[in-house]
Coordinates of C-alpha atoms in Angstrom, one line a residue:
X1 CA 86.4 309.8 194.0
X2 CA 85.7 309.2 190.4
X3 CA 89.4 309.8 189.8
X4 CA 90.8 307.5 192.3
X5 CA 88.1 304.4 190.7
X6 CA 88.9 305.0 186.5
X7 CA 92.2 303.1 186.1
X8 CA 89.4 299.7 187.0
X9 CA 87.4 300.7 184.3
X10 CA 89.7 298.6 181.2
X11 CA 89.1 295.3 183.6
X12 CA 86.3 295.9 184.0
X13 CA 85.3 296.5 180.5
X14 CA 87.4 292.7 180.0
X15 CA 85.5 291.0 182.4
X16 CA 82.3 292.7 180.7
X17 CA 83.7 291.5 178.1
X18 CA 84.2 288.1 178.9
X19 CA 81.0 288.4 180.0
X20 CA 79.3 288.4 177.3
X21 CA 81.0 286.5 175.5
X22 CA 80.1 283.3 177.8
X23 CA 77.0 283.7 177.8
X24 CA 76.7 284.8 174.6
X25 CA 78.6 281.8 172.2
X26 CA 78.6 278.2 172.2
X27 CA 80.1 275.3 171.3
X28 CA 78.3 272.0 169.5
X29 CA 79.5 268.6 169.8
X30 CA 78.8 266.0 167.2
X31 CA 77.9 264.0 170.1
X32 CA 75.1 266.5 171.0
X33 CA 72.0 268.5 170.4
X34 CA 71.7 272.1 172.1
X35 CA 68.5 273.1 172.7
X36 CA 68.8 276.5 172.8
X37 CA 65.7 277.9 175.6
X38 CA 63.9 282.3 177.0
X39 CA 63.3 282.2 179.7
X40 CA 62.4 277.9 180.0
X41 CA 60.1 277.7 176.1
X42 CA 62.3 276.3 174.1
X43 CA 63.0 278.3 170.8
X44 CA 65.3 276.3 168.9
X45 CA 67.6 273.4 168.4
X46 CA 71.1 273.5 167.5
X47 CA 72.1 269.6 165.5
X48 CA 75.2 270.9 163.9
X49 CA 78.6 270.7 165.6
X50 CA 80.7 274.4 165.9
X51 CA 80.1 277.6 167.0
X52 CA 76.8 279.4 167.7
X53 CA 75.6 282.1 168.4
X54 CA 72.4 283.2 171.1
X55 CA 71.0 286.6 173.0
X56 CA 72.7 286.1 176.9
X57 CA 69.2 286.2 179.0
X58 CA 69.0 282.8 177.0
X59 CA 70.2 279.6 178.0
X60 CA 71.2 276.1 175.6
X61 CA 70.8 272.9 177.1
X62 CA 72.6 270.6 177.1
X63 CA 71.7 266.3 175.4
X64 CA 74.0 263.6 174.1
X65 CA 72.7 262.5 171.0
X66 CA 74.3 259.3 170.9
X67 CA 72.8 255.8 172.1
X68 CA 72.0 254.9 175.6
X69 CA 70.8 251.4 176.6
X70 CA 68.0 251.5 179.6
X71 CA 68.0 247.5 181.9
X72 CA 64.8 247.1 183.2
X73 CA 64.4 245.2 186.2
X74 CA 63.4 241.4 185.4
X75 CA 59.1 241.2 185.0
X76 CA 56.3 238.2 184.9
X77 CA 54.6 238.2 181.7
X78 CA 52.3 235.4 180.9
X79 CA 51.7 233.8 177.0
X80 CA 48.4 232.8 175.2
X81 CA 48.7 229.2 176.8
X82 CA 48.8 230.8 180.0
X83 CA 53.0 229.8 181.4
X84 CA 53.9 232.0 183.2
X85 CA 58.0 233.2 182.0
X86 CA 60.7 235.8 183.1
X87 CA 62.1 238.3 180.6
X88 CA 64.9 240.5 181.7
X89 CA 64.8 243.0 178.1
X90 CA 67.4 246.4 177.0
X91 CA 66.7 248.8 174.9
X92 CA 68.7 250.6 173.1
X93 CA 67.2 253.9 172.4
X94 CA 68.3 258.3 172.1
X95 CA 66.8 261.8 171.9
X96 CA 64.9 262.1 168.7
X97 CA 63.5 266.1 170.0
X98 CA 65.4 267.9 171.7
X99 CA 62.1 270.2 172.8
X100 CA 59.4 267.5 172.7
X101 CA 62.1 265.3 175.5
X102 CA 62.5 268.8 177.5
X103 CA 58.9 269.9 177.8
X104 CA 57.7 265.8 178.7
X105 CA 60.3 264.1 180.7
X106 CA 63.6 266.5 181.3
X107 CA 65.8 264.2 181.7
X108 CA 67.3 260.8 181.1
X109 CA 65.9 258.8 184.7
X110 CA 62.1 260.5 184.2
X111 CA 62.4 259.2 180.2
X112 CA 63.6 255.8 181.4
X113 CA 60.8 255.2 183.6
X114 CA 58.5 256.4 180.8
X115 CA 60.3 253.4 178.2
X116 CA 60.0 251.8 181.0
X117 CA 56.4 251.9 181.2
X118 CA 56.3 251.4 177.5
X119 CA 58.3 248.5 177.3
X120 CA 56.4 246.1 180.0
X121 CA 52.7 247.2 178.2
X122 CA 54.3 246.5 174.8
X123 CA 56.1 243.1 176.0
X124 CA 52.6 241.9 178.3
X125 CA 50.7 242.1 174.8
X126 CA 52.6 241.1 171.8
X127 CA 53.8 237.7 174.7
X128 CA 49.5 237.0 174.9
X129 CA 49.6 236.2 171.7
X130 CA 52.4 234.7 170.7
X131 CA 52.9 230.5 172.6
X132 CA 55.9 229.2 175.0
X133 CA 57.0 227.0 171.9
X134 CA 57.1 229.3 169.6
X135 CA 59.3 231.9 172.0
X136 CA 61.6 228.7 173.1
X137 CA 62.1 225.7 171.1
X138 CA 64.8 223.3 169.7
X139 CA 63.3 223.9 166.2
X140 CA 64.3 227.4 165.2
X141 CA 62.2 227.3 161.9
X142 CA 59.1 228.3 164.9
X143 CA 60.5 230.6 166.3
X144 CA 59.0 233.3 166.3
X145 CA 61.0 236.1 169.0
X146 CA 62.6 238.1 166.5
X147 CA 59.7 238.9 164.5
X148 CA 57.6 239.4 167.6
X149 CA 60.4 242.6 169.0
X150 CA 60.6 244.3 165.0
X151 CA 57.3 244.4 165.3
X152 CA 57.9 245.5 169.4
X153 CA 61.0 247.9 168.5
X154 CA 58.7 249.5 166.0
X155 CA 55.5 249.9 167.2
X156 CA 57.3 251.8 171.1
X157 CA 59.7 253.4 168.8
X158 CA 56.7 255.1 167.5
X159 CA 55.0 256.0 170.6
X160 CA 57.9 257.3 172.3
X161 CA 59.1 259.3 169.0
X162 CA 55.1 260.7 169.8
X163 CA 54.8 261.0 173.4
X164 CA 58.7 261.7 174.7
X165 CA 60.5 263.1 171.6
X166 CA 62.6 259.3 172.5
X167 CA 63.7 257.1 168.9
X168 CA 63.6 253.7 170.8
X169 CA 67.2 252.0 168.3
X170 CA 65.8 248.2 169.5
X171 CA 64.6 245.9 171.4
X172 CA 65.8 243.0 172.7
X173 CA 65.4 239.6 175.1
X174 CA 68.8 239.2 176.8
X175 CA 67.3 236.4 178.9
X176 CA 64.6 234.7 179.5
X177 CA 63.9 232.1 182.7
X178 CA 60.6 229.9 184.5
X179 CA 59.2 230.7 187.6
X180 CA 60.7 228.7 189.7
X181 CA 56.7 226.9 190.2
X182 CA 56.8 226.1 186.3
X183 CA 60.9 224.7 186.3
X184 CA 59.4 221.5 186.6
X185 CA 57.0 221.0 184.2
X186 CA 58.8 222.6 181.2
X187 CA 61.7 220.5 182.5
X188 CA 59.7 217.1 182.9
X189 CA 58.1 217.9 178.4
X190 CA 61.1 219.5 177.2
X191 CA 62.9 215.8 178.3
X192 CA 59.1 213.5 177.0
X193 CA 60.6 215.1 173.8
X194 CA 64.0 215.2 173.8
X195 CA 63.4 210.6 174.8
X196 CA 61.2 210.9 171.8
X197 CA 63.4 212.4 168.9
X198 CA 65.4 210.3 170.3
X199 CA 62.9 206.5 169.8
X200 CA 62.5 207.6 166.4
X201 CA 66.4 208.0 166.3
X202 CA 66.2 204.4 167.1
X203 CA 63.7 202.6 164.8
X204 CA 65.0 205.3 161.6
X205 CA 68.1 202.8 162.3
X206 CA 66.8 200.3 163.2
X207 CA 65.0 199.8 160.4
X208 CA 67.8 200.8 157.5
X209 CA 69.9 198.5 159.9
X210 CA 67.3 195.3 158.5
X211 CA 67.2 196.9 155.5
X212 CA 71.6 196.8 155.0
X213 CA 72.2 193.6 156.5
X214 CA 68.9 191.7 154.2
X215 CA 70.4 193.9 150.8
X216 CA 74.2 192.3 152.6
X217 CA 72.6 188.4 152.6
X218 CA 71.3 188.8 149.5
X219 CA 74.8 189.6 147.5
X220 CA 75.8 186.8 150.0
X221 CA 73.1 184.1 148.7
X222 CA 74.0 185.9 145.2
X223 CA 77.4 185.7 145.6
X224 CA 77.6 182.0 147.3
X225 CA 74.9 180.8 144.1
X226 CA 77.2 181.7 141.4
X227 CA 80.4 180.2 143.6
X228 CA 78.5 177.2 143.7
X229 CA 77.5 177.3 139.7
X230 CA 81.3 178.0 138.7
X231 CA 82.6 175.4 140.7
X232 CA 80.2 172.4 139.8
X233 CA 81.0 173.4 136.2
X234 CA 85.2 173.2 136.8
X235 CA 84.0 170.5 138.6
X236 CA 81.9 169.0 136.0
X237 CA 84.6 169.9 132.8
X238 CA 87.7 167.6 135.5
X239 CA 85.4 165.0 135.6
X240 CA 84.9 164.7 131.8
X241 CA 88.8 165.5 131.0
X242 CA 89.6 162.4 133.8
X243 CA 86.9 160.3 132.2
X244 CA 88.8 161.4 129.0
X245 CA 92.5 160.8 129.7
X246 CA 91.7 157.4 131.5
X247 CA 89.7 156.2 128.6
X248 CA 92.6 157.5 126.4
X249 CA 94.5 155.5 128.6
X250 CA 93.0 152.5 129.1
X251 CA 93.2 152.2 124.5
X252 CA 96.2 152.7 124.8
X253 CA 97.1 149.0 127.1
X254 CA 94.7 147.4 128.8
X255 CA 96.2 145.4 129.7
X256 CA 98.5 147.8 131.9
X257 CA 95.6 149.6 132.9
X258 CA 94.1 146.4 134.6
X259 CA 96.8 145.8 135.9
X260 CA 97.6 149.0 137.5
X261 CA 93.9 149.5 138.8
X262 CA 94.6 146.1 140.3
X263 CA 98.1 147.2 142.7
X264 CA 96.0 149.8 143.4
X265 CA 92.9 148.1 144.6
X266 CA 95.3 145.6 146.7
X267 CA 96.9 149.6 147.9
X268 CA 93.4 150.1 149.5
X269 CA 93.1 146.7 150.7
X270 CA 95.2 144.7 152.2
X271 CA 98.4 146.6 154.8
X272 CA 100.4 144.8 157.8
X273 CA 97.1 144.2 159.2
X274 CA 95.1 142.4 156.8
X275 CA 94.0 139.2 156.8
X276 CA 92.3 137.6 154.3
X277 CA 91.6 134.1 153.1
X278 CA 89.9 133.6 149.2
X279 CA 89.7 130.8 146.6
X280 CA 92.7 130.6 144.2
X281 CA 90.7 131.3 142.1
X282 CA 89.6 135.1 143.1
X283 CA 90.0 137.9 140.6
X284 CA 91.9 138.9 143.3
X285 CA 95.0 136.3 143.6
X286 CA 95.6 136.6 139.9
X287 CA 98.0 139.0 139.8
X288 CA 99.9 137.2 142.7
X289 CA 99.3 132.9 141.4
X290 CA 99.5 134.3 137.8
X291 CA 101.5 137.7 136.9
X292 CA 100.8 140.0 134.5
X293 CA 99.4 137.1 132.4
X294 CA 97.0 136.7 135.7
X295 CA 96.1 140.1 135.0
X296 CA 95.0 139.9 131.1

């Protein structure tokens, strides 16, 4: 009987070796932790990538060491100034301590349930110390959301690591909304604020426009005054030059000058429609009656 099954001994030996190999050796990837347990109790954690050895009666549990993202459902919170807001946030986390993780939560789904409770309580406490204007606003200098979230990440990360072996890398707000019953009042306040700023800008613009117009009017008056002064000076110089020329011409030939002035007066006074009745000894008729001799 034994001789009949002796031919299977090599195959059984090879199978036994392969099973022992499979139960003894295990490989670790760069993206994994491996927790070695013995009868359910953690023995050691392997973090270095490569081939490792364990006893056949020990078990290797694999954990992904990469970052994970958890998106809790939107929740409603109350700010310090008693304003309700609806926040949808996300949490970036990873397994830091596999032994504590296995002892406390066991898997990723249970871990995210614990994270939800920690993050919700942390957000509720943080938002309860801030007014709505410091969370949502048009002036970046007055918005304190980043500092609040950094503080929240530090606090929740310490608590999650200590309790569950989870490292909370970041907590961020993905969307912030208002409950339907509060939207209209908030929109009205935002419109009033925008209108106030618009009125301020218009008032500042009108003030600048008045200042510019006043300065332009002043410059115009200065230019006109200077121009009028220069024009009067030029006219005065022209009149003086004209008088000088007239005087020189008159002194050279007073008779001719008188005759010329008389003829100019005829041209201005007499035309084809003029009828004049004058005495024979009138100054105006001397040139006509006596010629050049009458003008002397």
